[in-house]
Structures are given as C-alpha cells and as structure tokens.
Short mmCIF file of C-alpha atoms in Angstrom, two decimals:
data_model
loop_
_atom_site.label_atom_id
_atom_site.label_comp_id
_atom_site.label_asym_id
_atom_site.label_seq_id
_atom_site.Cartn_x
_atom_site.Cartn_y
_atom_site.Cartn_z
CA UNK A 654 107.70 44.44 -124.21
CA UNK A 655 105.21 44.99 -126.98
CA UNK A 656 104.78 42.07 -129.35
CA UNK A 657 104.17 44.31 -132.35
CA UNK A 658 106.27 46.55 -134.57
CA UNK A 659 104.86 49.58 -136.35
CA UNK A 660 106.42 52.44 -138.33
CA UNK A 661 106.68 55.52 -136.10
CA UNK A 662 104.91 57.85 -138.50
CA UNK A 663 102.99 58.02 -141.77
CA UNK A 664 101.34 60.69 -143.88
CA UNK A 665 98.16 60.34 -145.91
CA UNK A 666 96.30 62.73 -148.18
CA UNK A 667 92.77 63.57 -147.17
CA UNK A 668 90.24 61.42 -149.02
CA UNK A 669 92.76 58.72 -149.82
CA UNK A 670 93.04 55.33 -148.16
CA UNK A 671 95.43 55.09 -145.23
CA UNK A 672 97.16 51.73 -144.92
CA UNK A 673 98.85 51.19 -141.57
CA UNK A 674 101.09 48.11 -141.32
CA UNK A 675 101.87 46.08 -138.24
CA UNK A 676 104.28 43.22 -137.72
CA UNK A 677 103.48 40.58 -135.09
CA UNK A 678 105.70 37.71 -136.10
CA UNK A 679 105.58 35.96 -132.69
CA UNK A 680 101.80 35.89 -132.39
CA UNK A 681 100.40 32.63 -131.07
CA UNK A 682 97.40 30.78 -132.41
CA UNK A 683 94.78 32.07 -130.03
CA UNK A 684 95.88 35.69 -129.79
CA UNK A 685 93.81 38.38 -131.42
CA UNK A 686 95.11 41.48 -133.13
CA UNK A 687 93.50 44.68 -131.88
CA UNK A 688 93.74 48.18 -133.26
CA UNK A 689 93.17 51.29 -131.19
CA UNK A 690 93.78 54.92 -131.90
CA UNK A 691 94.42 57.85 -129.63
CA UNK A 692 93.62 61.38 -130.56
CA UNK A 693 95.63 63.92 -128.64
CA UNK A 694 94.89 63.97 -124.91
CA UNK A 695 91.99 61.54 -125.15
CA UNK A 696 91.77 57.90 -124.14
CA UNK A 697 92.49 55.25 -126.78
CA UNK A 698 89.51 54.35 -128.94
CA UNK A 699 88.80 50.81 -130.09
CA UNK A 700 88.78 50.44 -133.88
CA UNK A 701 88.67 46.78 -134.83
CA UNK A 702 90.05 43.36 -133.96
CA UNK A 703 90.53 40.02 -135.69
CA UNK A 704 91.95 36.54 -135.37
CA UNK A 705 92.46 35.03 -138.82
CA UNK A 706 89.95 36.39 -141.27
CA UNK A 707 89.78 39.86 -142.67
CA UNK A 708 87.37 42.09 -140.79
CA UNK A 709 85.46 45.22 -141.69
CA UNK A 710 83.35 47.59 -139.68
CA UNK A 711 82.06 51.13 -140.09
CA UNK A 712 85.43 52.60 -139.17
CA UNK A 713 88.01 50.45 -140.92
CA UNK A 714 89.11 47.17 -142.46
CA UNK A 715 91.66 44.77 -141.03
CA UNK A 716 93.66 42.55 -143.33
CA UNK A 717 95.60 39.73 -141.64
CA UNK A 718 98.11 37.72 -143.62
CA UNK A 719 97.58 33.98 -143.92
CA UNK A 720 100.55 33.21 -141.66
CA UNK A 721 99.20 35.83 -139.19
CA UNK A 722 102.62 37.41 -138.84
CA UNK A 723 101.47 40.81 -140.02
CA UNK A 724 98.35 42.86 -140.56
CA UNK A 725 97.23 46.10 -142.15
CA UNK A 726 94.63 48.53 -140.90
CA UNK A 727 92.87 50.33 -143.73
CA UNK A 728 91.01 53.60 -143.31
CA UNK A 729 89.26 53.76 -146.69
CA UNK A 730 88.76 57.52 -146.97
CA UNK A 731 90.95 59.31 -144.46
CA UNK A 732 89.77 62.64 -143.08
CA UNK A 733 91.60 65.25 -141.04
CA UNK A 734 89.85 63.87 -137.94
CA UNK A 735 91.66 60.56 -138.45
CA UNK A 736 94.96 62.21 -137.47
CA UNK A 737 95.97 60.24 -134.39
CA UNK A 738 98.37 57.68 -132.98
CA UNK A 739 97.36 54.18 -134.07
CA UNK A 740 98.26 51.22 -131.90
CA UNK A 741 98.39 47.62 -133.06
CA UNK A 742 98.15 45.27 -130.09
CA UNK A 743 98.34 41.55 -129.67
CA UNK A 744 96.17 40.70 -126.76
CA UNK A 745 97.95 38.85 -123.98
CA UNK A 746 95.75 36.43 -122.08
CA UNK A 747 96.26 35.56 -118.46
CA UNK A 748 94.13 32.79 -117.02
CA UNK A 749 90.47 32.35 -117.75
CA UNK A 750 88.14 34.73 -119.47
CA UNK A 751 88.94 38.17 -120.66
CA UNK A 752 91.62 38.82 -118.11
CA UNK A 753 94.33 39.98 -120.44
CA UNK A 754 96.14 43.25 -120.25
CA UNK A 755 96.88 45.34 -123.31
CA UNK A 756 100.54 45.90 -124.07
CA UNK A 757 100.93 49.08 -126.08
CA UNK A 758 103.94 49.77 -128.27
CA UNK A 759 104.84 53.23 -129.52
CA UNK A 760 102.24 53.13 -132.30
CA UNK A 761 102.14 54.93 -135.63
CA UNK A 762 101.42 58.63 -135.76
CA UNK A 763 99.20 59.14 -138.79
CA UNK A 764 99.07 62.67 -140.14
CA UNK A 765 96.26 63.26 -142.61
CA UNK A 766 97.02 66.27 -144.78
CA UNK A 767 94.61 68.42 -146.79
CA UNK B 768 74.71 54.58 -122.90
CA UNK B 769 77.16 56.46 -120.70
CA UNK B 770 80.84 55.87 -121.31
CA UNK B 771 83.69 55.43 -118.88
CA UNK B 772 83.87 58.34 -116.44
CA UNK B 773 87.08 59.38 -114.77
CA UNK B 774 87.34 62.03 -112.10
CA UNK B 775 88.90 64.43 -111.64
CA UNK B 776 90.08 65.44 -115.13
CA UNK B 777 93.03 67.43 -113.85
CA UNK B 778 94.93 67.33 -110.59
CA UNK B 779 97.99 69.10 -109.22
CA UNK B 780 99.72 67.60 -106.20
CA UNK B 781 102.94 68.21 -104.30
CA UNK B 782 105.73 65.68 -103.93
CA UNK B 783 105.16 63.40 -100.96
CA UNK B 784 101.39 63.74 -101.01
CA UNK B 785 99.01 60.99 -101.95
CA UNK B 786 96.25 61.01 -104.54
CA UNK B 787 93.11 59.01 -105.30
CA UNK B 788 91.65 58.77 -108.78
CA UNK B 789 88.21 57.42 -109.60
CA UNK B 790 86.82 55.45 -112.52
CA UNK B 791 83.19 54.52 -113.18
CA UNK B 792 82.93 51.83 -115.86
CA UNK B 793 80.20 51.35 -118.40
CA UNK B 794 77.06 49.97 -116.79
CA UNK B 795 77.23 46.19 -116.73
CA UNK B 796 81.00 46.06 -117.16
CA UNK B 797 82.78 44.22 -114.38
CA UNK B 798 86.40 44.67 -115.39
CA UNK B 799 88.36 47.87 -114.85
CA UNK B 800 91.98 48.26 -115.91
CA UNK B 801 94.29 51.16 -115.16
CA UNK B 802 97.07 52.52 -117.36
CA UNK B 803 99.71 55.21 -116.97
CA UNK B 804 100.75 57.24 -120.00
CA UNK B 805 103.91 59.35 -120.08
CA UNK B 806 105.81 60.81 -123.04
CA UNK B 807 108.84 58.68 -122.27
CA UNK B 808 107.29 55.31 -121.46
CA UNK B 809 104.05 55.47 -123.42
CA UNK B 810 101.02 53.54 -122.21
CA UNK B 811 101.81 51.09 -119.43
CA UNK B 812 99.47 48.68 -117.70
CA UNK B 813 99.08 49.20 -113.95
CA UNK B 814 96.50 46.65 -112.82
CA UNK B 815 93.12 45.13 -113.55
CA UNK B 816 90.17 44.49 -111.26
CA UNK B 817 87.29 42.13 -111.82
CA UNK B 818 84.47 41.57 -109.35
CA UNK B 819 86.36 43.46 -106.62
CA UNK B 820 89.48 41.31 -107.02
CA UNK B 821 92.79 42.31 -108.53
CA UNK B 822 93.55 39.64 -111.10
CA UNK B 823 96.44 41.15 -113.03
CA UNK B 824 99.21 43.56 -112.14
CA UNK B 825 101.89 45.43 -114.03
CA UNK B 826 105.42 46.32 -112.97
CA UNK B 827 104.84 49.32 -110.77
CA UNK B 828 106.02 49.91 -107.20
CA UNK B 829 103.77 49.27 -104.23
CA UNK B 830 103.00 52.99 -103.97
CA UNK B 831 100.46 52.33 -106.69
CA UNK B 832 97.39 50.52 -105.46
CA UNK B 833 93.79 50.15 -106.37
CA UNK B 834 90.47 48.71 -105.39
CA UNK B 835 87.10 47.97 -106.88
CA UNK B 836 83.74 48.33 -105.24
CA UNK B 837 80.67 46.12 -105.50
CA UNK B 838 79.17 48.48 -108.11
CA UNK B 839 82.33 47.97 -110.24
CA UNK B 840 83.57 51.52 -109.69
CA UNK B 841 87.29 51.56 -109.14
CA UNK B 842 89.79 53.83 -107.46
CA UNK B 843 93.53 53.93 -107.75
CA UNK B 844 95.77 55.47 -105.14
CA UNK B 845 99.32 56.70 -105.41
CA UNK B 846 101.12 57.39 -102.16
CA UNK B 847 104.26 59.43 -101.56
CA UNK B 848 104.05 61.11 -104.93
CA UNK B 849 107.21 61.64 -106.96
CA UNK B 850 107.78 64.04 -109.84
CA UNK B 851 107.96 61.06 -112.18
CA UNK B 852 104.37 60.13 -111.35
CA UNK B 853 103.18 63.06 -113.45
CA UNK B 854 101.19 61.39 -116.21
CA UNK B 855 97.84 60.79 -117.81
CA UNK B 856 96.11 58.01 -115.93
CA UNK B 857 93.58 56.10 -117.97
CA UNK B 858 91.09 53.49 -117.01
CA UNK B 859 89.39 51.05 -119.33
CA UNK B 860 86.32 48.95 -118.77
CA UNK B 861 85.18 45.73 -120.35
CA UNK B 862 82.66 43.04 -119.63
CA UNK B 863 85.45 40.80 -118.41
CA UNK B 864 84.11 37.78 -120.25
CA UNK B 865 85.67 36.25 -123.33
CA UNK B 866 82.36 35.12 -124.77
CA UNK B 867 81.17 38.65 -125.48
CA UNK B 868 81.19 39.31 -129.24
CA UNK B 869 83.27 42.39 -128.83
CA UNK B 870 85.28 42.32 -125.67
CA UNK B 871 87.30 45.33 -126.60
CA UNK B 872 88.18 47.77 -123.89
CA UNK B 873 86.50 51.16 -123.63
CA UNK B 874 88.75 53.86 -122.26
CA UNK B 875 87.89 56.95 -120.31
CA UNK B 876 89.36 60.37 -121.09
CA UNK B 877 91.84 60.09 -118.26
CA UNK B 878 93.02 62.10 -115.29
CA UNK B 879 95.98 64.38 -115.91
CA UNK B 880 98.11 64.33 -112.75
CA UNK B 881 100.86 66.89 -112.30
CA UNK B 882 103.25 66.51 -109.38
CA UNK B 883 105.18 69.65 -108.43
#
C-alpha cells in the first residue's frame, strides 16, 4: 500500500500558485519524499524530492513540515500545461544503494483553469 | 541526451499469446524498473533490474518476467495473455546508485498493450 495520502482532485486558476498537500505520517527518518506528475498517456515526470529541508528547483518548491509527516508541492504560477495527476511518493528502500521501488498512490488530479 | 525509449508504443494481442516489450534506458543508467498502469489499480511496480540481475520484484504472477542485457537494455515478457493484462507498461531508468545527487527515476512514454 502507498504510504502517502493525497486529495483526489484540486482546481487552480491559471497564473495562481497551486499548493498540493500530501500526508506521510509514517515516514521513517531516512526516507525521501518524491513528487512526480503524469500528463495524460505519458510516463510520470520527476518534479522534485526532499528529505528534511525545503527544496526549490525550476519547476516547483517542496515544503516539508518539521515533523516530516506532511509536505506541500508548490507550483508558483500554474499554467494550463500543468494540468496533470500529481503523485507524492515516499521512497521505499530495499537493501543497498538505490534499489528501491516507487509505490504510487492514486495521486491528485490538478485541473488548471483559464 | 536521449531519454528512455520503449518499443513498441502500441500493441494488440490475442488472449493466450505472449508478448515482449523493450526498454532502452538513458545512457549510463544501470537500473531499469517496470510498472503496469491500469485505470483500476493505478501504477504498480513489476520488477527492477540492475546489472543484469533482478533485485526487486512486485506482486505479479509468474507469467510476468523480465531480463536485462549487458548494455542495460531490458525486456519484459508476458506469457499466456489475459484480458486483464491490457494496460500501459512503463519502464523507468536510474543510475542505480544512491550517491548520485539526483537519483530520481526517468520514465519512458510506455507501451500500450491491448489484449482482445
């Protein structure tokens, strides 16, 4: 089962910030939070990941609460092309190295409206 | 640099047949993972290969198998196809090493398999 909980859908006005929440209350100390998105009929696209500190890249910002039990993905100026399913994933590690599989939940369908 | 390439993009097969799907990872990536995506079950992990060895496996029947070649290209095979195997099959590549600054997975566009 997925270790994250996300709202099934959200709307956002074009040009406004989209804030997508994710709950991961059972996350363990060495697990990262990853965000991916999937635009219809394409493969998931990596957005950002983080462990404890807030992270920012050219696509988005990731805010992780101090207790690490939840996080928020922020798309600062949403465009119509940001309409997609957004997945919040806690990366499960198995053994040494980067051997973990990704466990996807149902994600949040973000609809950006003009 | 080239992304993850999956072939073919679309495939129609008949129940009982078998099918082989191919995935070429990003150059230099040694890990290839396979996922099945259906409307009902979402994205589910099938298996992962690293340096020609399967090192992680999901909860799928033995009809689903895979392999990885020395050039890191991977194939997955589904034997005795069932209607329920109709899905988008995605592969993802990564370096396979934790130490890489960004060891996120890069996904291909998938193979859409329809079983009739």
